[in-house]
CSV table of N, CA and C in Angstrom, one decimal:
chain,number,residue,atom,x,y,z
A,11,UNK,N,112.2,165.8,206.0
A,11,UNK,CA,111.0,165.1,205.5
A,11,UNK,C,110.5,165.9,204.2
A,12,UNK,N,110.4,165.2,203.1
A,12,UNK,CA,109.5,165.7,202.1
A,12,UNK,C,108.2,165.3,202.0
A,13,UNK,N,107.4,166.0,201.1
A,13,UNK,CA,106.5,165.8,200.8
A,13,UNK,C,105.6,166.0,199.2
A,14,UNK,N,105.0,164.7,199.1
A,14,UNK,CA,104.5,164.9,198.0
A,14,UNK,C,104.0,165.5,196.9
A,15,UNK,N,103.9,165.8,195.6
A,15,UNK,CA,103.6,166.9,194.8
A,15,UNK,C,102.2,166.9,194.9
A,16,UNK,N,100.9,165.7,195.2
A,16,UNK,CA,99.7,166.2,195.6
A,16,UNK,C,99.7,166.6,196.8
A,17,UNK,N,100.4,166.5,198.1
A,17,UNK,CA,100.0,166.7,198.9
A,17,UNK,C,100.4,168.5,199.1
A,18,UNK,N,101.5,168.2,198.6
A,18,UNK,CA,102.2,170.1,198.3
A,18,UNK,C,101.4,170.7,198.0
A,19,UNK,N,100.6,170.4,196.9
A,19,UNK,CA,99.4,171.6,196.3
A,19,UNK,C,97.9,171.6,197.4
A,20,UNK,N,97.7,170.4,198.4
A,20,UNK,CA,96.7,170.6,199.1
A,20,UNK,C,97.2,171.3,200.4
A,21,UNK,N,98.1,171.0,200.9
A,21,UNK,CA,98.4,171.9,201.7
A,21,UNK,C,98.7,173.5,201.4
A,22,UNK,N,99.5,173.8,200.4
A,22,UNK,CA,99.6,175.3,199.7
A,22,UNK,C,98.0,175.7,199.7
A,23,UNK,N,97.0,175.1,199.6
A,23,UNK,CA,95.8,175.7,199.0
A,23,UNK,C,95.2,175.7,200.8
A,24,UNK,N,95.8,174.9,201.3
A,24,UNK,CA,95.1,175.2,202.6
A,24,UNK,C,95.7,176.5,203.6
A,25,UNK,N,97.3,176.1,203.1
A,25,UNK,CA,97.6,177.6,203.8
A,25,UNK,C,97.2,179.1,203.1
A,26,UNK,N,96.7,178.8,202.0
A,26,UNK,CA,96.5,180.3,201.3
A,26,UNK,C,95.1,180.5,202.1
A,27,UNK,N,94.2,179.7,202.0
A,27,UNK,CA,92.8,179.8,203.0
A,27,UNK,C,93.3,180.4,204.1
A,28,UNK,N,93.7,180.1,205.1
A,28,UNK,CA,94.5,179.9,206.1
A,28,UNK,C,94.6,181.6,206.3
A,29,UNK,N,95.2,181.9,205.2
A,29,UNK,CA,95.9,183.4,205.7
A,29,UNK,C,95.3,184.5,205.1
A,30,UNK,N,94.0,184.0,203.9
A,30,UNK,CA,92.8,184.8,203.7
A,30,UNK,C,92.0,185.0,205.4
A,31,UNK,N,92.1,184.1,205.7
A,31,UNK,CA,90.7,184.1,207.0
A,31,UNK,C,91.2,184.8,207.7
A,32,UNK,N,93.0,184.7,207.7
A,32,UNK,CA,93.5,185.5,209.3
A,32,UNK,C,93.4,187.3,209.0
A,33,UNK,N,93.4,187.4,207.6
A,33,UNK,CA,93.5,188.6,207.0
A,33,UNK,C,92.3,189.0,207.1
A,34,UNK,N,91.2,188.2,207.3
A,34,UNK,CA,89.8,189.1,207.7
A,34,UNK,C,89.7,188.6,209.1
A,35,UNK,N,90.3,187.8,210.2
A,35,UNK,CA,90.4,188.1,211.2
A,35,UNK,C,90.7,189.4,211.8
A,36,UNK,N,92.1,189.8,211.4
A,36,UNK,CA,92.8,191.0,211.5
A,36,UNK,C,91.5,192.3,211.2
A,37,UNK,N,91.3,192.3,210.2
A,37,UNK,CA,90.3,193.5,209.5
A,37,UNK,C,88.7,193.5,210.2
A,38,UNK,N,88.6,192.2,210.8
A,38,UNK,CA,87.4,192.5,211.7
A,38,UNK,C,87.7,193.0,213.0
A,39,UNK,N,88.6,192.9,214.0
A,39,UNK,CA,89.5,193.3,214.5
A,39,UNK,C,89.7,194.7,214.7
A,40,UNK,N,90.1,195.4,213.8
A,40,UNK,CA,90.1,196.6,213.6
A,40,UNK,C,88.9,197.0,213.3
A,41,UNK,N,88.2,196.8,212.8
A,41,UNK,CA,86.6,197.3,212.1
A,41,UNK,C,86.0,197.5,213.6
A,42,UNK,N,86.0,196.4,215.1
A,42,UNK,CA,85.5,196.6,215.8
A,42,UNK,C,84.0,195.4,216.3
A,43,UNK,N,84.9,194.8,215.1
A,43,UNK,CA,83.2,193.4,215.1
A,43,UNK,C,83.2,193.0,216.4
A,44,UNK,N,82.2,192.3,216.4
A,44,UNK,CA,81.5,191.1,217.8
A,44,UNK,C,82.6,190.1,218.1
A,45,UNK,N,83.1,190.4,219.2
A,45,UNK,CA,84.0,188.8,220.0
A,45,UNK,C,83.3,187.3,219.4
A,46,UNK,N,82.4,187.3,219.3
A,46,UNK,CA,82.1,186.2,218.9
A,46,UNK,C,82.0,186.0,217.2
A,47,UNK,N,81.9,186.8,216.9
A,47,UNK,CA,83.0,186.9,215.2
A,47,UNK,C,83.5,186.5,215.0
A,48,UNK,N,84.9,187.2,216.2
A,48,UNK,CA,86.3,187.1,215.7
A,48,UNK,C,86.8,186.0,215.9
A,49,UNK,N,86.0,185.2,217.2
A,49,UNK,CA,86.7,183.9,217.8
A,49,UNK,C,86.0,183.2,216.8
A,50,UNK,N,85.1,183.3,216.2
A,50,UNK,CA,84.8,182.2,215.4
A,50,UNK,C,85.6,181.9,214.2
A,51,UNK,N,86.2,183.2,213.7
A,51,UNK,CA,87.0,182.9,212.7
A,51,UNK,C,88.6,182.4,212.7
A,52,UNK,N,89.0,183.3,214.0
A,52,UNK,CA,90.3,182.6,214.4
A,52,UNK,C,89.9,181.4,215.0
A,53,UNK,N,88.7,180.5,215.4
A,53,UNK,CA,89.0,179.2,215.3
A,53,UNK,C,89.0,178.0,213.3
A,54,UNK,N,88.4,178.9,212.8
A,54,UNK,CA,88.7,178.3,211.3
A,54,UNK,C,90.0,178.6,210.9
A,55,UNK,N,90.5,179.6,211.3
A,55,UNK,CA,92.2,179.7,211.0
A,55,UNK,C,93.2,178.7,211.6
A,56,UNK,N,92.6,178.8,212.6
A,56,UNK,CA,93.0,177.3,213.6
A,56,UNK,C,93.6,176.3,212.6
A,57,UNK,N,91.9,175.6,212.6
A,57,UNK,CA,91.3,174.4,212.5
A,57,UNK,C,92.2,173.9,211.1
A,58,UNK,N,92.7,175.3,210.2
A,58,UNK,CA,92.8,175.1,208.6
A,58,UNK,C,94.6,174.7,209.0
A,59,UNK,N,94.8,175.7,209.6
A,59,UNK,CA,96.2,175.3,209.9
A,59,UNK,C,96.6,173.9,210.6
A,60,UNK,N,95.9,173.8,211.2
A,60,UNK,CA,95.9,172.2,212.0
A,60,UNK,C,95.9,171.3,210.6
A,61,UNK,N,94.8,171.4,209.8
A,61,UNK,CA,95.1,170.6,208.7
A,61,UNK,C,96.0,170.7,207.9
A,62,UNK,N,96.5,171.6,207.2
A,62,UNK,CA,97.8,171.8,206.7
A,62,UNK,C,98.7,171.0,207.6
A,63,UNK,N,99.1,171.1,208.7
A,63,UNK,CA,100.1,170.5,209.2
A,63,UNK,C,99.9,168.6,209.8
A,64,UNK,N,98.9,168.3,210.0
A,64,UNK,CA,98.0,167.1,210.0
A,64,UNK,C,98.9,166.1,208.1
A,65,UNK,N,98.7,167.2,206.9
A,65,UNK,CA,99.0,166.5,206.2
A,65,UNK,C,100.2,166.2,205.2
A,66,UNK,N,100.8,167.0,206.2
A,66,UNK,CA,102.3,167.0,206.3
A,66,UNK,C,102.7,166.2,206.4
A,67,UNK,N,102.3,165.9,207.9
A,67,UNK,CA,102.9,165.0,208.9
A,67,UNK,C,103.0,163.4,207.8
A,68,UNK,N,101.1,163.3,207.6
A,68,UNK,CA,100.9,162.4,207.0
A,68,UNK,C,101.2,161.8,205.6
A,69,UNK,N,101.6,162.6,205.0
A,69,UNK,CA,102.0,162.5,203.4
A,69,UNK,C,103.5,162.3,203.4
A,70,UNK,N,104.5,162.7,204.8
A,70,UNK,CA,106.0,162.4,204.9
A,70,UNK,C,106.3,161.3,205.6
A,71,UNK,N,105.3,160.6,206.8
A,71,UNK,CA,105.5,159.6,207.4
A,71,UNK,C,106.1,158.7,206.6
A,72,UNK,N,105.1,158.0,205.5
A,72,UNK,CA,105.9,156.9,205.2
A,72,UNK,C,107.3,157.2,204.7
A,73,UNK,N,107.7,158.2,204.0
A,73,UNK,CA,108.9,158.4,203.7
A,73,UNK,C,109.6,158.1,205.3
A,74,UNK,N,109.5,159.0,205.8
A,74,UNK,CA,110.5,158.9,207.5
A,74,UNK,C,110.9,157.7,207.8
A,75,UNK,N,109.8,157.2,207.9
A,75,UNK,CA,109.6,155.3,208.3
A,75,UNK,C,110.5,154.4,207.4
A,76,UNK,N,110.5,154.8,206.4
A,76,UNK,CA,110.8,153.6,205.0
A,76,UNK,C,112.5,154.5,204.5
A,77,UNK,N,112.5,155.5,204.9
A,77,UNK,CA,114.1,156.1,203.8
A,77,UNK,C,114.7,156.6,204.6
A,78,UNK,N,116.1,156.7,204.7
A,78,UNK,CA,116.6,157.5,205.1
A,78,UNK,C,117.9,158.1,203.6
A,79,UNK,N,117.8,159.4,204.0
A,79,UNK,CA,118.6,159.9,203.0
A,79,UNK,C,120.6,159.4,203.2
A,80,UNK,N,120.6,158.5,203.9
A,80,UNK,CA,122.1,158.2,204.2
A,80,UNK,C,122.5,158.4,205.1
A,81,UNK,N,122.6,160.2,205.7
A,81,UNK,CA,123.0,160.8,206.8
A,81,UNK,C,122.1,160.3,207.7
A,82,UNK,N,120.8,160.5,207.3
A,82,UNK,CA,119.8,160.6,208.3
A,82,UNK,C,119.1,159.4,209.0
A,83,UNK,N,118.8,158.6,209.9
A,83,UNK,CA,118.3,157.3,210.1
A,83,UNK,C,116.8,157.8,209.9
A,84,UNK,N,116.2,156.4,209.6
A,84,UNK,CA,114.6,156.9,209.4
A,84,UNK,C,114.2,157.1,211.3
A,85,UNK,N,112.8,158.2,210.8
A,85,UNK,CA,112.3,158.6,212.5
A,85,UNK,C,111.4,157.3,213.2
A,86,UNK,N,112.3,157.4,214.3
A,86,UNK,CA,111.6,156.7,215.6
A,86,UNK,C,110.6,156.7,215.8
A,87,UNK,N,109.3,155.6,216.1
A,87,UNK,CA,108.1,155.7,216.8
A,87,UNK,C,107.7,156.6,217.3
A,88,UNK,N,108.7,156.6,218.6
A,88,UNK,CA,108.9,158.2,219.5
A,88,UNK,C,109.0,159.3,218.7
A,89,UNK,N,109.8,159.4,217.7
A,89,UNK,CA,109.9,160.8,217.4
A,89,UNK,C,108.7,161.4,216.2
A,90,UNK,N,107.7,160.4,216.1
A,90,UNK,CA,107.3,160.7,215.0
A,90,UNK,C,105.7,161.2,216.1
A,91,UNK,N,105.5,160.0,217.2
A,91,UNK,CA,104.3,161.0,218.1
A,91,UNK,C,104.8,161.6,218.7
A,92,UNK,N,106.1,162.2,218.6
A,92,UNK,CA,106.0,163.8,219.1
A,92,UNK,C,106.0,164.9,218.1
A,93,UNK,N,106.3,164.3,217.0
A,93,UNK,CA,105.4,165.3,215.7
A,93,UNK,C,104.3,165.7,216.0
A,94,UNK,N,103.6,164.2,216.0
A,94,UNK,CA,102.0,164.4,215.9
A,94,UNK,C,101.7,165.2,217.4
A,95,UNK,N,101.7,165.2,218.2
A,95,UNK,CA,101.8,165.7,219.2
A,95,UNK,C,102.4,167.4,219.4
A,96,UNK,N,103.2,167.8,218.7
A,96,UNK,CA,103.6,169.2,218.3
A,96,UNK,C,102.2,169.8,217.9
A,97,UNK,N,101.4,169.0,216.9
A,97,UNK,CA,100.5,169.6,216.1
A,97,UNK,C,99.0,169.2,217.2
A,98,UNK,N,99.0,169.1,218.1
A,98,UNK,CA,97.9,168.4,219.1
A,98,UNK,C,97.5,170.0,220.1
């Protein structure tokens, strides 16, 4: 599956968030912060990652659906909610 050149740059920008947050996950962590700190921020690490991969899925679909590179048959109904479902 590829993915588009706007969608490339929104996801890039979401995983760079993504791995700022975990990096002060980590550092709060060590510092010794409040559990409820930390969980709040490893749930935005989550949530960001979830998106990044949310718009993966969704910016390659139609390709999967509509092309196949020759070798490859386009993906199955089935196999495409168990993508979505990987990311669930």
């Amino acid at each position: 599956m590829t993915v588009d050149e706007e969608a490339t740059g929104a996801v890039l920008n979401r995983l760079r968030r993504a791995q700022g947050q975990l990096n002060g996950v980590i550092a709060m962590i060590e510092a010794g912060r409040d559990c409820k700190d930390v969980v709040t921020q490893l749930a935005a690490v989550s949530r960001a990652l979830d998106r990044a991969g949310f718009k993966i899925v969704a910016s390659g679909m139609r390709q999967c659906l509509a092309t196949a590179d020759g070798d490859t048959p386009p993906m199955t109904e089935a196999e495409l909610e168990k993508l979505f479902l990987t990311l669930a």
